[in-house]
Amino acid sequence: MRGEKMINENEIYNGLSTAEANKLLKTHGLNILKQNKKATPVKIFIAQFNDFIIWVLIAATIISGFMGEKADAITIIIIIIMNAIMGFVQEYKTEKSLEALKKMASPTTKVIRNGNVQVINAELLVPGDLIVIESGDRVPADAIIVTSSNLSLDESILTGESLGVSKSSSNRNNSVFMGTIVLRGKGEARVVETGMHTEMGKIANLLQNIEQERSPLKDKLSSLGKVLVVLCVMICIVVTALGIIRGQDKYQMFLLGLSLAVAAIPEGLPAIVTVALALGVSRMLKRNALVRRLPAVETLGCTSVICSDKTGTLTKNIMTVKSIYYNDKIYNENRFKDEKLYLLKRAFVFCNDCEVNYREKNIGKSLVGEPTETALIKAFFTNSYDIKTFLDSAKRISDIPFDSNRKMMSVIVNEHGRKISYVKGAPERIIDRCKYISIDGEKKAFTENYKKRVQSVLNDMSSKALRCIAAAYKDSGIINGNQERDLIFLGFAGMIDPPRDEVKGAVLRCKEAGIKAVMITGDHKNTAYAIGKELGICSDLSEVITGEELDKLDDNKLSSIINKIKIFARVSPEHKLRIVGAFKRKNKIVAMTGDGVNDAPAVKNADIGISMGISGTDVTKEASSMILLDDNFTTIVAAVEEGRVIYNNIRKFIRYLLSCNLGEVLTMFLSSLLYLQTPLLPIQILLVNLATDGLPAIALGVDPKDEDVMYEMPRDKNESIFARGLKEKIIIRGSLIGICTVLSFLVGEVLNMPLRTCRTIALGTLIMSQLIHVFECRSEKKSIFQIKLFTNMSLVMAVTVSIVMLICVIYVPFLQIVFHTDALNLFQWGIVIFFSAFISTINSVYLYFK
Ligand code: ATP
């Protein structure tokens, strides 16, 4: 356990109280760097009108108002404003959820207040706070070191120099700066400057314009949007020109063309994609996955390999020592209090970084630290008072903390004036450094015979899924890592870390979804294999490879075998980068988890970098695109599922919006080609747009998941959004909507109905066929009768609102005047329903029998 602190003689400092901190917060303000000004709601609203065609339409409407068409002009303006409100609501909602997301992902820090270590939001730090920093942390403010152990920082963000800089309270280099990264060791430091007063704050203005991340899908849709704009505008010009050639009122035709352009151009498409992604992000959050980058949501759906750490992600990270091997004997749980284990006990307890809260009686609650280390103490003690007495018998002088590359940890302690070194770590690493073995308190040569015996017990314990930690000592002080040699082997402890209950099911779900689950662990091959087998990750020892074997393979060889490997054991964080590279060369989309500072490069390089919310370091969190709030593998699978659902939903509303818009354009285009009267007036076209484009499309964006979603193979990352028949669906259905609307109008004309009635029939048909089609868009395989209609209540409500809107426009006398409609009788409604439901019925029958 941590020994004496290296406290400067005149600098014993115990931090602030909460009351002092709150008071100081009022004077110094939040510990944040100045941010760019956010878009205000007013700005967002005004931006909705920032569209050339809208301005032309407004201008044209105002002119038409002066020319006498006052009611028309006012209604058009009202509709434009309502559209803008709809756009505003979407964008504001997105902005808010992105902001909330940023807040959730904002860094936390460990601080000692009222004498206790607490985790607080880094924004709340004040000068005077005592912070605790350790490897992987990003320093939250400028501070002076008070105590330290092996502290080394990466200050490249300030100095450009990427070599680690050693820091300690006892030398002149005792300041740490906001934004720098702790590479090694740990320490406590007193905050001296926060926010814009820090060194980082002084250069903060340089960092203001960090580019916002773009979503590839949104980019693709934006360029598609541009093509569609040109196409729509061309068609609108043709429609207008044909009308004018036929001698219709020029001004009316111009207005018609503009209205059609406003209705048909899917300008909202990229915005709705963002809404769908942002809403998806909040759904993922409910399932404990915090997405840090919006585009990651798209990629998640394509994931084909999930590489996961074992400890804590696949397992519970609740360690209990089950067996101890010492003195060439195996001790089971009920014999851990045996006096003979004294020396091993000293090694495990002194070479240990747990903190003990002596005020807490319950041993479980009194220990704060890594589960591996707390388990080693709990094996020997039942109450914290005994630990204190035991610890008082030695004082730590120095240490080399555990790191997952070395897989070991060493301390030097002073026991009654004698310097003794204790080392603990992965058994192979320890065995290699031992020349002697302690048997019955005697130092004997660590002969091949002993080594074989130790190895066989080790193999036996690890194949029972026990995680083994060995211990050794030396009766002199070791100064640095290279001198951990000629040690005296003591023994090892085997601890169980049970798999998480829900992971087995999640691994199975991965298999069904065509995703490969891979375990990457620093643990022993046998332990990893035993757990992997239990979880269904692997079935044969040939699917396991160790870090040592990996080192012997070049990148090409590794790529050639990587598809067969399910477990990487005894690997170091550096290996993870090679693993990601090898999978990528095989065209896999890789999700990779990580927690420690050394995992950050692999996490950054993976298609989906995942960090741990509980055990993860700041640096890894910053490198990741998603944080698992519960460190649980199941959450990754849930996030992949959500990723697929969101992508499918985006396809749904793209299908809906584009086929409907095509239907609207074709209605006008066909009728002008056929030299018919214009079936819809400008104001009616705008109404169609309002009734069908807004709410129903958004409701499709939150469509609940399809049951089949995790039974399909992952989609290709480069696949077009229109792939798998979507383009054809849009073109065919769009054309049919247009044709049916024109036909309904023609039937009215043939039956000698007044023009106003014919237009109302066309209006009804165009709106109703879209409102029926929106339900079809919910599935690409199932018919409207096979989908459970009421599983998306938002859609049902959105469609109801639109139908009510249509009925009001047709029957409310005042609106009849405004929208130039006629009350329809039952027969006329029959025409509307026939033409709007006709294609859907045929399509449903076809899908049903397919
Ligand atoms: P994963 O990568 O799945 O989280 P892991 O936790 O086993 O696996 P590491 O933390 O790198 O990976 O541990 C590797 C090995 O180092 C362990 O198998 C154990 O033998 C040893 N070890 C782990 N923690 C400590 C520690 N605190 N002190 C000494 N040795 C340790």
mmCIF file of C-alpha atoms in Angstrom, residues 89-322:
data_model
loop_
_atom_site.group_PDB
_atom_site.id
_atom_site.type_symbol
_atom_site.label_atom_id
_atom_site.label_comp_id
_atom_site.label_asym_id
_atom_site.label_seq_id
_atom_site.Cartn_x
_atom_site.Cartn_y
_atom_site.Cartn_z
ATOM 1 C CA VAL A 89 -37.972 22.936 -33.909
ATOM 2 C CA GLN A 90 -35.908 20.205 -35.586
ATOM 3 C CA GLU A 91 -32.723 22.185 -35.543
ATOM 4 C CA TYR A 92 -33.167 23.532 -32.030
ATOM 5 C CA LYS A 93 -33.814 20.038 -30.735
ATOM 6 C CA THR A 94 -30.674 18.800 -32.455
ATOM 7 C CA GLU A 95 -28.632 21.670 -31.078
ATOM 8 C CA LYS A 96 -29.924 20.990 -27.554
ATOM 9 C CA SER A 97 -29.227 17.263 -27.667
ATOM 10 C CA LEU A 98 -25.744 17.871 -29.055
ATOM 11 C CA GLU A 99 -25.114 20.322 -26.259
ATOM 12 C CA ALA A 100 -26.327 17.831 -23.658
ATOM 13 C CA LEU A 101 -24.032 15.304 -25.253
ATOM 14 C CA LYS A 102 -21.061 17.614 -24.931
ATOM 15 C CA LYS A 103 -21.914 18.190 -21.268
ATOM 16 C CA MET A 104 -22.101 14.472 -20.584
ATOM 17 C CA ALA A 105 -18.733 13.934 -22.191
ATOM 18 C CA SER A 106 -17.081 16.800 -20.329
ATOM 19 C CA PRO A 107 -14.114 15.747 -18.250
ATOM 20 C CA THR A 108 -14.183 14.917 -14.577
ATOM 21 C CA THR A 109 -11.354 15.067 -12.092
ATOM 22 C CA LYS A 110 -10.407 13.588 -8.741
ATOM 23 C CA VAL A 111 -10.152 16.183 -6.009
ATOM 24 C CA ILE A 112 -9.629 15.980 -2.268
ATOM 25 C CA ARG A 113 -12.285 18.012 -0.489
ATOM 26 C CA ASN A 114 -13.207 17.743 3.175
ATOM 27 C CA GLY A 115 -10.351 15.245 3.410
ATOM 28 C CA ASN A 116 -11.984 12.759 0.992
ATOM 29 C CA VAL A 117 -11.253 11.927 -2.614
ATOM 30 C CA GLN A 118 -14.232 12.872 -4.788
ATOM 31 C CA VAL A 119 -14.825 12.851 -8.504
ATOM 32 C CA ILE A 120 -16.194 16.178 -9.714
ATOM 33 C CA ASN A 121 -16.763 17.907 -13.028
ATOM 34 C CA ALA A 122 -13.452 19.575 -13.942
ATOM 35 C CA GLU A 123 -15.328 22.845 -14.573
ATOM 36 C CA LEU A 124 -15.879 23.212 -10.818
ATOM 37 C CA LEU A 125 -12.208 23.280 -9.839
ATOM 38 C CA VAL A 126 -10.953 26.383 -8.041
ATOM 39 C CA PRO A 127 -7.486 27.624 -7.058
ATOM 40 C CA GLY A 128 -6.599 25.922 -3.797
ATOM 41 C CA ASP A 129 -8.179 22.592 -4.713
ATOM 42 C CA LEU A 130 -6.011 19.534 -4.151
ATOM 43 C CA ILE A 131 -6.259 17.313 -7.209
ATOM 44 C CA VAL A 132 -5.180 13.709 -7.620
ATOM 45 C CA ILE A 133 -3.571 12.891 -10.963
ATOM 46 C CA GLU A 134 -2.415 9.551 -12.320
ATOM 47 C CA SER A 135 -1.357 7.876 -15.502
ATOM 48 C CA GLY A 136 -3.810 8.567 -18.332
ATOM 49 C CA ASP A 137 -5.313 11.715 -16.775
ATOM 50 C CA ARG A 138 -5.412 15.010 -18.574
ATOM 51 C CA VAL A 139 -4.377 17.650 -16.029
ATOM 52 C CA PRO A 140 -7.511 19.761 -15.405
ATOM 53 C CA ALA A 141 -5.856 23.052 -14.306
ATOM 54 C CA ASP A 142 -2.441 24.580 -13.598
ATOM 55 C CA ALA A 143 -1.173 23.201 -10.292
ATOM 56 C CA ILE A 144 1.862 22.726 -8.045
ATOM 57 C CA ILE A 145 2.775 19.181 -7.094
ATOM 58 C CA VAL A 146 2.436 18.389 -3.393
ATOM 59 C CA THR A 147 3.191 14.662 -3.401
ATOM 60 C CA SER A 148 4.283 12.446 -6.254
ATOM 61 C CA SER A 149 5.504 9.034 -7.213
ATOM 62 C CA ASN A 150 7.292 8.475 -10.533
ATOM 63 C CA LEU A 151 5.324 11.265 -12.151
ATOM 64 C CA SER A 152 6.038 11.903 -15.823
ATOM 65 C CA LEU A 153 3.989 14.128 -18.120
ATOM 66 C CA ASP A 154 3.555 14.679 -21.833
ATOM 67 C CA GLU A 155 3.579 18.460 -22.268
ATOM 68 C CA SER A 156 3.675 18.431 -26.057
ATOM 69 C CA ILE A 157 0.387 20.305 -26.252
ATOM 70 C CA LEU A 158 2.189 23.315 -24.753
ATOM 71 C CA THR A 159 5.812 22.777 -25.744
ATOM 72 C CA GLY A 160 5.647 20.608 -28.866
ATOM 73 C CA GLU A 161 8.151 18.285 -27.188
ATOM 74 C CA SER A 162 6.621 14.829 -26.950
ATOM 75 C CA LEU A 163 9.182 13.206 -24.628
ATOM 76 C CA GLY A 164 7.912 12.652 -21.095
ATOM 77 C CA VAL A 165 8.950 15.271 -18.531
ATOM 78 C CA SER A 166 9.601 14.041 -14.991
ATOM 79 C CA LYS A 167 7.968 16.096 -12.275
ATOM 80 C CA SER A 168 8.104 15.985 -8.536
ATOM 81 C CA SER A 169 7.472 18.167 -5.530
ATOM 82 C CA SER A 170 11.103 18.026 -4.553
ATOM 83 C CA ASN A 171 12.675 19.429 -7.702
ATOM 84 C CA ARG A 172 12.213 22.770 -9.443
ATOM 85 C CA ASN A 173 10.071 21.180 -12.080
ATOM 86 C CA ASN A 174 7.073 20.994 -9.786
ATOM 87 C CA SER A 175 4.319 22.602 -11.873
ATOM 88 C CA VAL A 176 1.790 20.757 -13.959
ATOM 89 C CA PHE A 177 -0.308 22.484 -16.601
ATOM 90 C CA MET A 178 -3.869 22.216 -17.812
ATOM 91 C CA GLY A 179 -4.254 20.000 -20.866
ATOM 92 C CA THR A 180 -1.010 18.060 -20.423
ATOM 93 C CA ILE A 181 -1.163 14.298 -20.016
ATOM 94 C CA VAL A 182 0.110 12.136 -17.163
ATOM 95 C CA LEU A 183 2.139 9.375 -18.805
ATOM 96 C CA ARG A 184 3.323 7.552 -15.726
ATOM 97 C CA GLY A 185 3.035 7.557 -11.955
ATOM 98 C CA LYS A 186 0.684 9.489 -9.759
ATOM 99 C CA GLY A 187 0.578 12.511 -7.515
ATOM 100 C CA GLU A 188 -1.385 15.170 -5.727
ATOM 101 C CA ALA A 189 -1.199 18.802 -6.756
ATOM 102 C CA ARG A 190 -2.566 22.109 -5.527
ATOM 103 C CA VAL A 191 -4.424 24.103 -8.156
ATOM 104 C CA VAL A 192 -3.023 27.598 -8.673
ATOM 105 C CA GLU A 193 -4.807 28.810 -11.806
ATOM 106 C CA THR A 194 -8.029 27.801 -13.511
ATOM 107 C CA GLY A 195 -9.847 28.569 -16.769
ATOM 108 C CA MET A 196 -8.525 31.362 -18.968
ATOM 109 C CA HIS A 197 -5.783 32.202 -16.427
ATOM 110 C CA THR A 198 -3.965 28.932 -17.062
ATOM 111 C CA GLU A 199 -1.089 28.624 -19.539
ATOM 112 C CA MET A 200 -3.542 26.834 -21.780
ATOM 113 C CA GLY A 201 -6.029 29.680 -21.422
ATOM 114 C CA LYS A 202 -3.399 32.068 -22.744
ATOM 115 C CA ILE A 203 -3.218 30.153 -26.004
ATOM 116 C CA ALA A 204 -6.867 29.101 -25.990
ATOM 117 C CA ASN A 205 -7.825 31.510 -28.720
ATOM 118 C CA LEU A 206 -5.589 29.564 -31.060
ATOM 119 C CA LEU A 207 -7.606 26.453 -30.415
ATOM 120 C CA GLN A 208 -11.027 28.001 -30.901
ATOM 121 C CA ASN A 209 -11.710 26.928 -34.416
ATOM 122 C CA ILE A 210 -11.532 23.195 -34.093
ATOM 123 C CA GLU A 211 -13.513 21.966 -37.060
ATOM 124 C CA GLN A 212 -16.820 20.341 -36.330
ATOM 125 C CA GLU A 213 -16.912 16.748 -37.380
ATOM 126 C CA ARG A 214 -18.828 15.970 -40.514
ATOM 127 C CA SER A 215 -21.072 13.043 -41.047
ATOM 128 C CA PRO A 216 -20.191 11.252 -44.322
ATOM 129 C CA LEU A 217 -23.839 10.391 -44.850
ATOM 130 C CA LYS A 218 -24.914 13.973 -44.364
ATOM 131 C CA ASP A 219 -22.212 15.094 -46.799
ATOM 132 C CA LYS A 220 -23.367 12.579 -49.397
ATOM 133 C CA LEU A 221 -26.959 13.705 -48.977
ATOM 134 C CA SER A 222 -25.968 17.354 -49.240
ATOM 135 C CA SER A 223 -24.356 16.714 -52.623
ATOM 136 C CA LEU A 224 -27.325 14.636 -53.711
ATOM 137 C CA GLY A 225 -29.521 17.525 -52.538
ATOM 138 C CA LYS A 226 -27.658 19.884 -54.882
ATOM 139 C CA VAL A 227 -28.318 17.620 -57.870
ATOM 140 C CA LEU A 228 -31.974 17.382 -56.898
ATOM 141 C CA VAL A 229 -32.245 21.158 -56.584
ATOM 142 C CA VAL A 230 -31.000 21.613 -60.161
ATOM 143 C CA LEU A 231 -33.362 18.906 -61.415
ATOM 144 C CA CYS A 232 -36.364 20.318 -59.556
ATOM 145 C CA VAL A 233 -35.672 23.846 -60.686
ATOM 146 C CA MET A 234 -35.451 22.643 -64.293
ATOM 147 C CA ILE A 235 -38.767 20.808 -64.050
ATOM 148 C CA CYS A 236 -40.388 23.799 -62.376
ATOM 149 C CA ILE A 237 -39.169 26.024 -65.223
ATOM 150 C CA VAL A 238 -40.635 23.598 -67.773
ATOM 151 C CA VAL A 239 -43.974 23.470 -65.904
ATOM 152 C CA THR A 240 -44.087 27.269 -65.698
ATOM 153 C CA ALA A 241 -43.061 27.705 -69.337
ATOM 154 C CA LEU A 242 -45.610 25.186 -70.635
ATOM 155 C CA GLY A 243 -48.341 26.953 -68.644
ATOM 156 C CA ILE A 244 -47.370 30.329 -70.045
ATOM 157 C CA ILE A 245 -47.211 28.947 -73.615
ATOM 158 C CA ARG A 246 -50.778 27.716 -73.150
ATOM 159 C CA GLY A 247 -51.792 31.234 -72.300
ATOM 160 C CA GLN A 248 -52.290 30.822 -68.562
ATOM 161 C CA ASP A 249 -51.727 33.738 -66.263
ATOM 162 C CA LYS A 250 -47.963 34.360 -66.247
ATOM 163 C CA TYR A 251 -47.868 35.500 -62.724
ATOM 164 C CA GLN A 252 -49.850 32.557 -61.390
ATOM 165 C CA MET A 253 -47.601 30.166 -63.300
ATOM 166 C CA PHE A 254 -44.496 31.801 -61.872
ATOM 167 C CA LEU A 255 -45.898 31.428 -58.379
ATOM 168 C CA LEU A 256 -46.825 27.826 -59.146
ATOM 169 C CA GLY A 257 -43.288 27.043 -60.286
ATOM 170 C CA LEU A 258 -41.845 28.573 -57.152
ATOM 171 C CA SER A 259 -44.246 26.766 -54.833
ATOM 172 C CA LEU A 260 -43.463 23.513 -56.559
ATOM 173 C CA ALA A 261 -39.752 24.170 -56.092
ATOM 174 C CA VAL A 262 -40.263 24.861 -52.389
ATOM 175 C CA ALA A 263 -42.344 21.715 -51.974
ATOM 176 C CA ALA A 264 -40.229 19.394 -54.060
ATOM 177 C CA ILE A 265 -36.702 20.309 -53.079
ATOM 178 C CA PRO A 266 -35.766 18.048 -50.167
ATOM 179 C CA GLU A 267 -33.849 20.819 -48.474
ATOM 180 C CA GLY A 268 -34.610 19.328 -45.070
ATOM 181 C CA LEU A 269 -32.948 16.011 -45.815
ATOM 182 C CA PRO A 270 -29.493 16.633 -44.292
ATOM 183 C CA ALA A 271 -31.145 18.293 -41.293
ATOM 184 C CA ILE A 272 -33.414 15.312 -40.677
ATOM 185 C CA VAL A 273 -30.387 13.016 -40.901
ATOM 186 C CA THR A 274 -28.825 15.008 -38.075
ATOM 187 C CA VAL A 275 -32.056 14.822 -36.089
ATOM 188 C CA ALA A 276 -32.207 11.061 -36.585
ATOM 189 C CA LEU A 277 -28.570 10.670 -35.569
ATOM 190 C CA ALA A 278 -28.998 12.940 -32.541
ATOM 191 C CA LEU A 279 -32.177 11.187 -31.414
ATOM 192 C CA GLY A 280 -30.375 7.882 -31.885
ATOM 193 C CA VAL A 281 -27.587 9.160 -29.709
ATOM 194 C CA SER A 282 -29.995 9.873 -26.882
ATOM 195 C CA ARG A 283 -31.508 6.411 -27.285
ATOM 196 C CA MET A 284 -28.021 4.915 -27.070
ATOM 197 C CA LEU A 285 -27.389 6.934 -23.951
ATOM 198 C CA LYS A 286 -30.373 5.263 -22.330
ATOM 199 C CA ARG A 287 -28.594 1.984 -23.042
ATOM 200 C CA ASN A 288 -25.367 3.288 -21.442
ATOM 201 C CA ALA A 289 -23.454 4.097 -24.617
ATOM 202 C CA LEU A 290 -22.342 7.715 -24.803
ATOM 203 C CA VAL A 291 -21.507 8.620 -28.391
ATOM 204 C CA ARG A 292 -18.915 11.370 -28.602
ATOM 205 C CA ARG A 293 -18.937 11.785 -32.363
ATOM 206 C CA LEU A 294 -22.120 11.851 -34.378
ATOM 207 C CA PRO A 295 -20.679 10.130 -37.485
ATOM 208 C CA ALA A 296 -19.811 7.146 -35.276
ATOM 209 C CA VAL A 297 -23.504 6.290 -35.190
ATOM 210 C CA GLU A 298 -23.400 5.533 -38.914
ATOM 211 C CA THR A 299 -20.234 3.454 -38.651
ATOM 212 C CA LEU A 300 -21.542 1.499 -35.655
ATOM 213 C CA GLY A 301 -24.143 -0.119 -37.866
ATOM 214 C CA CYS A 302 -21.386 -1.497 -40.158
ATOM 215 C CA THR A 303 -19.283 -3.001 -37.349
ATOM 216 C CA SER A 304 -18.071 -6.468 -38.309
ATOM 217 C CA VAL A 305 -15.530 -7.143 -35.528
ATOM 218 C CA ILE A 306 -15.775 -6.144 -31.874
ATOM 219 C CA CYS A 307 -12.438 -6.403 -30.058
ATOM 220 C CA SER A 308 -13.061 -6.261 -26.346
ATOM 221 C CA ASP A 309 -10.894 -6.213 -23.257
ATOM 222 C CA LYS A 310 -11.613 -9.067 -20.924
ATOM 223 C CA THR A 311 -11.347 -7.708 -17.416
ATOM 224 C CA GLY A 312 -14.345 -5.612 -16.477
ATOM 225 C CA THR A 313 -15.912 -5.644 -19.945
ATOM 226 C CA LEU A 314 -16.529 -9.353 -20.488
ATOM 227 C CA THR A 315 -16.064 -10.165 -16.808
ATOM 228 C CA LYS A 316 -17.469 -8.542 -13.684
ATOM 229 C CA ASN A 317 -14.102 -7.247 -12.417
ATOM 230 C CA ILE A 318 -15.053 -8.573 -9.010
ATOM 231 C CA MET A 319 -12.007 -10.549 -7.974
ATOM 232 C CA THR A 320 -11.832 -13.147 -5.233
ATOM 233 C CA VAL A 321 -8.723 -15.135 -4.426
ATOM 234 C CA LYS A 322 -9.627 -18.828 -4.582
#
